[in-house]
Amino acid sequence: MTSLKELLVSTKFDDCVNEMSTFIVDTVQKQSGLTGIALKGALSAATKVDSNIVDKGSRRLLPELADSLDPLWQEYKGGQGSSFGEHLSANRTRALDAILSVADRNANSINVPGLDKVYKGVRGKASKVIEQELPAIGQLIEKSAQ
C-alpha cells in the first residue's frame, strides 16, 4: 500500500503545504480566552522573526508528519473508519503523540533565540487545540492524499 508520505509529497506537495499553512493560521485565529491569547502571541512572535515561518515550517514538517501518521493512515486505508479524521479521533492518543512528537523534535532544533521558549510555553495549549482539530486535520490530509 502507498505510504502517506508518498501521497502527500508528490505533485500536490505545494497545494498541501498551502492548505496546511492556511489551516494553522485560521485555527490559531479562531481561538479565544487564555489559549487564544497565548497561541496568537506565539504566532505573532514567530512571524516577527520570519513572516513566512508558517509556510516554511509546514513545508519542512509535512514529510515527517506524513511518516509519523502513516501507521494510522494504513489502518484507515485497511478499512478502519469512514474518514481519516474519524480514525484520528478514534485513536486520539496515538494521533496526538504522532503529531506532537514531530513538533517536539523540531522545536528542539530551533536555532532562533527565544523561539524554543515560546514553543515550550504554548505546547500544552496547542496540544488541546490539536486534539479538538483532529477531525479537520484528518480531512485536510485525506483531501490532499487523494
Short mmCIF file of C-alpha atoms in Angstrom, two decimals:
data_model
loop_
_atom_site.label_atom_id
_atom_site.label_comp_id
_atom_site.label_asym_id
_atom_site.label_seq_id
_atom_site.Cartn_x
_atom_site.Cartn_y
_atom_site.Cartn_z
CA MET A 1 0.00 0.00 0.00
CA THR A 2 1.24 3.51 -0.82
CA SER A 3 2.62 5.43 2.13
CA LEU A 4 1.06 8.67 3.26
CA LYS A 5 4.36 10.45 2.62
CA GLU A 6 4.40 9.26 -1.00
CA LEU A 7 0.86 10.57 -1.45
CA LEU A 8 1.46 13.96 0.14
CA VAL A 9 4.97 14.63 -1.14
CA SER A 10 4.02 14.31 -4.77
CA THR A 11 2.96 16.76 -7.41
CA LYS A 12 0.42 18.12 -4.90
CA PHE A 13 3.04 18.99 -2.27
CA ASP A 14 2.80 22.78 -2.73
CA ASP A 15 -1.01 22.69 -2.54
CA CYS A 16 -0.86 20.57 0.61
CA VAL A 17 1.66 22.96 2.22
CA ASN A 18 -0.54 25.94 1.36
CA GLU A 19 -3.64 24.27 2.79
CA MET A 20 -1.78 23.25 5.95
CA SER A 21 -0.41 26.77 6.44
CA THR A 22 -3.85 28.32 5.98
CA PHE A 23 -5.35 25.76 8.36
CA ILE A 24 -2.75 26.54 11.04
CA VAL A 25 -3.25 30.30 10.85
CA ASP A 26 -7.06 30.01 10.74
CA THR A 27 -7.08 27.59 13.67
CA VAL A 28 -4.93 29.89 15.80
CA GLN A 29 -7.02 32.95 14.88
CA LYS A 30 -10.29 31.33 15.96
CA GLN A 31 -9.01 30.53 19.46
CA SER A 32 -10.30 32.59 22.36
CA GLY A 33 -9.61 33.09 26.04
CA LEU A 34 -6.19 32.45 27.54
CA THR A 35 -5.43 29.77 24.97
CA GLY A 36 -6.19 32.19 22.15
CA ILE A 37 -4.06 34.91 23.69
CA ALA A 38 -1.13 32.54 24.15
CA LEU A 39 -1.32 30.95 20.70
CA LYS A 40 -1.90 34.24 18.89
CA GLY A 41 1.01 35.77 20.79
CA ALA A 42 3.26 32.85 19.88
CA LEU A 43 2.27 33.05 16.22
CA SER A 44 2.84 36.80 16.23
CA ALA A 45 6.29 36.39 17.81
CA ALA A 46 7.21 33.71 15.29
CA THR A 47 6.07 35.75 12.30
CA LYS A 48 8.08 38.73 13.55
CA VAL A 49 11.17 36.55 13.30
CA ASP A 50 10.18 35.37 9.81
CA SER A 51 6.98 36.43 8.06
CA ASN A 52 6.92 33.13 6.12
CA ILE A 53 7.59 30.90 9.12
CA VAL A 54 4.26 29.05 8.92
CA ASP A 55 4.78 28.19 5.25
CA LYS A 56 8.41 27.24 5.82
CA GLY A 57 7.52 25.14 8.85
CA SER A 58 4.69 23.40 7.00
CA ARG A 59 6.99 22.63 4.07
CA ARG A 60 9.69 21.28 6.36
CA LEU A 61 7.44 19.28 8.67
CA LEU A 62 4.93 17.81 6.21
CA PRO A 63 7.09 14.84 5.10
CA GLU A 64 7.98 13.99 8.71
CA LEU A 65 4.36 14.38 9.80
CA ALA A 66 3.24 12.09 6.98
CA ASP A 67 5.75 9.44 8.13
CA SER A 68 4.59 9.78 11.72
CA LEU A 69 0.89 9.45 10.82
CA ASP A 70 1.44 6.67 8.27
CA PRO A 71 0.59 3.75 10.63
CA LEU A 72 -2.80 5.37 11.32
CA TRP A 73 -3.26 6.05 7.59
CA GLN A 74 -2.53 2.42 6.73
CA GLU A 75 -5.07 1.24 9.31
CA TYR A 76 -7.64 3.64 7.90
CA LYS A 77 -7.00 2.54 4.33
CA GLY A 78 -7.30 -1.05 5.54
CA GLY A 79 -10.93 -0.39 6.37
CA GLN A 80 -10.97 1.22 9.81
CA GLY A 81 -13.23 4.27 9.96
CA SER A 82 -15.34 6.11 7.43
CA SER A 83 -12.91 9.04 7.20
CA PHE A 84 -9.33 9.69 8.20
CA GLY A 85 -10.48 12.44 10.57
CA GLU A 86 -12.80 9.95 12.28
CA HIS A 87 -9.95 7.45 12.53
CA LEU A 88 -7.64 10.05 14.07
CA SER A 89 -10.33 10.99 16.59
CA ALA A 90 -10.96 7.36 17.47
CA ASN A 91 -7.22 6.96 18.06
CA ARG A 92 -6.64 10.39 19.55
CA THR A 93 -3.80 9.43 21.89
CA ARG A 94 -1.76 7.84 19.12
CA ALA A 95 -2.61 10.65 16.70
CA LEU A 96 -1.60 13.35 19.18
CA ASP A 97 1.62 11.50 20.02
CA ALA A 98 2.43 11.23 16.30
CA ILE A 99 1.82 14.93 15.64
CA LEU A 100 3.41 16.29 18.81
CA SER A 101 6.50 14.07 18.52
CA VAL A 102 7.25 15.75 15.19
CA ALA A 103 6.67 19.21 16.66
CA ASP A 104 8.75 18.47 19.76
CA ARG A 105 11.69 17.05 17.78
CA ASN A 106 11.74 20.09 15.55
CA ALA A 107 11.27 22.57 18.40
CA ASN A 108 14.41 21.14 19.99
CA SER A 109 16.38 22.07 16.89
CA ILE A 110 15.17 25.68 16.61
CA ASN A 111 18.17 27.99 16.28
CA VAL A 112 16.24 31.20 16.81
CA PRO A 113 16.83 32.73 20.24
CA GLY A 114 13.67 32.68 22.34
CA LEU A 115 11.52 30.79 19.83
CA ASP A 116 12.04 27.42 21.54
CA LYS A 117 10.95 29.05 24.82
CA VAL A 118 7.78 30.35 23.15
CA TYR A 119 7.03 26.84 21.85
CA LYS A 120 7.51 25.28 25.29
CA GLY A 121 5.18 27.90 26.76
CA VAL A 122 2.30 27.10 24.40
CA ARG A 123 2.84 23.38 23.82
CA GLY A 124 0.18 22.24 26.31
CA LYS A 125 -2.39 24.66 24.95
CA ALA A 126 -1.54 23.69 21.38
CA SER A 127 -1.97 20.02 22.28
CA LYS A 128 -5.55 20.64 23.39
CA VAL A 129 -6.31 22.58 20.21
CA ILE A 130 -4.77 19.87 18.03
CA GLU A 131 -6.87 17.25 19.81
CA GLN A 132 -10.04 19.23 19.07
CA GLU A 133 -8.98 19.69 15.46
CA LEU A 134 -8.13 16.03 14.72
CA PRO A 135 -11.22 15.55 12.50
CA ALA A 136 -10.30 18.62 10.43
CA ILE A 137 -6.62 17.60 10.29
CA GLY A 138 -7.66 14.18 9.02
CA GLN A 139 -9.95 15.75 6.44
CA LEU A 140 -7.20 18.05 5.20
CA ILE A 141 -4.74 15.13 4.92
CA GLU A 142 -7.23 12.85 3.24
CA LYS A 143 -8.19 15.51 0.69
CA SER A 144 -4.51 16.16 -0.09
CA ALA A 145 -3.74 12.45 -0.40
CA GLN A 146 -6.48 11.82 -2.99
#
